[in-house]
Amino acid sequence: MNLTFCVLVLISGLTLVQSVVETETSAGTQSCCPDLSLFHQELSAVKAKLEAVETKLKETESQVLVLKEKEALKVVFSAGILGDAAIGPFNTPTTLIYTRVITNLGNAYNQNTGIFVAPVRGMYYLSFFYHAGGEHPVHLLLMKNNERILDSSDHKTLNDGADNGGNAAFVELQQGDQVNVQLQPNTHVWGSLYSTTFSGFLLHQV
């Protein structure tokens, strides 16, 4: 049974008793019951204590509810790029669209745009990794609202058949902040389900 409900029942019962006592007192029974005044005072004190307990319980229940709501919010995503071919080079900065969703708890990542939108203010862990051929340079940026947060790059080499790289960071995001991975002009990556990925999760709200 809810503790607040129990306290309310006790207060109601005490209020009824107090009402009866006050009625009898007004009827003149106090003279034949010398301890009635003391009983009335003790009853009032108990009622005041119970009301204080009720207030404290309501505050505690409210705090528990807030904690449960925070605990219930989970944001985790990870996605790769469909296909098995080079992406780029392009003439302009291009957002990579990771179309193969591995997990998207909270539905904060959009597989149609390649953009993750923070659902709440909090501390997030974000990472990206890539596979690429050595015949072209690689340069990827992790962007937050068009601001560079991280980058990872590799130079073109004649004797290097393939490259792998990436980066990761803990980032504080505001609600509505947009995060994406951007391929820089005249560079490329290899589209891969398993090695060219974008991931992140919410550590905690702030």
Short mmCIF file of C-alpha atoms in Angstrom, two decimals, residues 18-118:
data_model
loop_
_atom_site.label_atom_id
_atom_site.label_comp_id
_atom_site.label_asym_id
_atom_site.label_seq_id
_atom_site.Cartn_x
_atom_site.Cartn_y
_atom_site.Cartn_z
CA GLN A 18 -10.16 15.47 17.31
CA SER A 19 -13.52 16.66 15.99
CA VAL A 20 -15.36 14.41 18.44
CA VAL A 21 -13.17 15.61 21.29
CA GLU A 22 -13.75 19.25 20.38
CA THR A 23 -17.52 18.63 20.20
CA GLU A 24 -17.56 16.99 23.61
CA THR A 25 -15.40 19.75 25.05
CA SER A 26 -17.76 22.43 23.77
CA ALA A 27 -20.65 20.50 25.34
CA GLY A 28 -19.10 20.89 28.77
CA THR A 29 -17.63 17.43 29.31
CA GLN A 30 -14.19 18.87 30.03
CA SER A 31 -15.14 19.39 33.69
CA CYS A 32 -15.78 15.67 34.20
CA CYS A 33 -12.71 14.64 32.21
CA PRO A 34 -9.73 16.58 33.59
CA ASP A 35 -7.28 14.84 31.24
CA LEU A 36 -9.24 15.75 28.12
CA SER A 37 -7.30 18.98 27.49
CA LEU A 38 -3.96 17.17 27.69
CA PHE A 39 -5.24 14.44 25.39
CA HIS A 40 -6.37 17.10 22.94
CA GLN A 41 -2.88 18.68 22.93
CA GLU A 42 -1.16 15.32 22.39
CA LEU A 43 -3.57 14.50 19.59
CA SER A 44 -2.78 17.79 17.86
CA ALA A 45 0.95 17.13 18.19
CA VAL A 46 0.63 13.67 16.65
CA LYS A 47 -1.44 15.08 13.80
CA ALA A 48 1.20 17.75 13.12
CA LYS A 49 3.94 15.10 13.03
CA LEU A 50 1.93 12.94 10.63
CA GLU A 51 1.34 15.92 8.36
CA ALA A 52 5.08 16.58 8.34
CA VAL A 53 5.71 12.92 7.43
CA GLU A 54 3.14 13.18 4.63
CA THR A 55 4.92 16.24 3.20
CA LYS A 56 8.28 14.46 3.35
CA LEU A 57 6.86 11.36 1.67
CA LYS A 58 5.44 13.44 -1.17
CA GLU A 59 8.82 15.07 -1.70
CA THR A 60 10.54 11.67 -1.69
CA GLU A 61 8.05 10.20 -4.16
CA SER A 62 8.58 13.18 -6.45
CA GLN A 63 12.36 12.69 -6.32
CA VAL A 64 12.01 8.96 -7.03
CA LEU A 65 9.80 9.72 -10.02
CA VAL A 66 12.40 12.11 -11.46
CA LEU A 67 15.15 9.51 -10.99
CA LYS A 68 13.02 6.84 -12.68
CA GLU A 69 12.39 9.12 -15.65
CA LYS A 70 16.12 9.77 -16.02
CA GLU A 71 16.91 6.08 -15.68
CA ALA A 72 14.31 5.22 -18.32
CA LEU A 73 15.95 7.50 -20.91
CA LYS A 74 18.50 5.46 -22.87
CA VAL A 75 20.20 6.67 -26.05
CA VAL A 76 22.51 4.32 -27.97
CA PHE A 77 23.17 4.20 -31.70
CA SER A 78 25.60 2.56 -34.10
CA ALA A 79 25.44 2.48 -37.89
CA GLY A 80 27.52 1.45 -40.90
CA ILE A 81 27.46 2.30 -44.59
CA LEU A 82 25.71 -0.05 -47.00
CA GLY A 83 27.59 -1.14 -50.09
CA ASP A 84 31.13 -2.18 -50.83
CA ALA A 85 32.59 0.68 -52.85
CA ALA A 86 34.50 3.93 -52.56
CA ILE A 87 32.61 7.02 -51.38
CA GLY A 88 34.10 10.17 -52.92
CA PRO A 89 36.12 12.09 -53.83
CA PHE A 90 33.65 15.02 -53.95
CA ASN A 91 34.24 18.70 -54.65
CA THR A 92 32.51 19.93 -51.49
CA PRO A 93 32.23 18.76 -47.84
CA THR A 94 29.75 15.89 -47.72
CA THR A 95 27.89 14.37 -44.79
CA LEU A 96 28.33 10.62 -44.69
CA ILE A 97 25.02 8.78 -44.46
CA TYR A 98 25.29 5.57 -42.49
CA THR A 99 22.32 3.67 -43.86
CA ARG A 100 22.81 0.34 -42.13
CA VAL A 101 21.50 0.79 -38.58
CA ILE A 102 23.03 -1.68 -36.15
CA THR A 103 21.24 -0.27 -33.13
CA ASN A 104 19.25 2.92 -32.53
CA LEU A 105 17.86 2.86 -28.99
CA GLY A 106 15.99 6.11 -28.50
CA ASN A 107 15.68 6.77 -32.26
CA ALA A 108 17.98 9.80 -32.11
CA TYR A 109 20.01 8.83 -35.22
CA ASN A 110 18.47 9.45 -38.66
CA GLN A 111 19.62 6.91 -41.25
CA ASN A 112 18.25 9.07 -44.08
CA THR A 113 20.36 12.13 -43.23
CA GLY A 114 23.31 10.67 -41.32
CA ILE A 115 22.63 13.09 -38.47
CA PHE A 116 22.35 12.31 -34.76
CA VAL A 117 20.17 14.77 -32.81
CA ALA A 118 20.69 14.89 -29.03
#
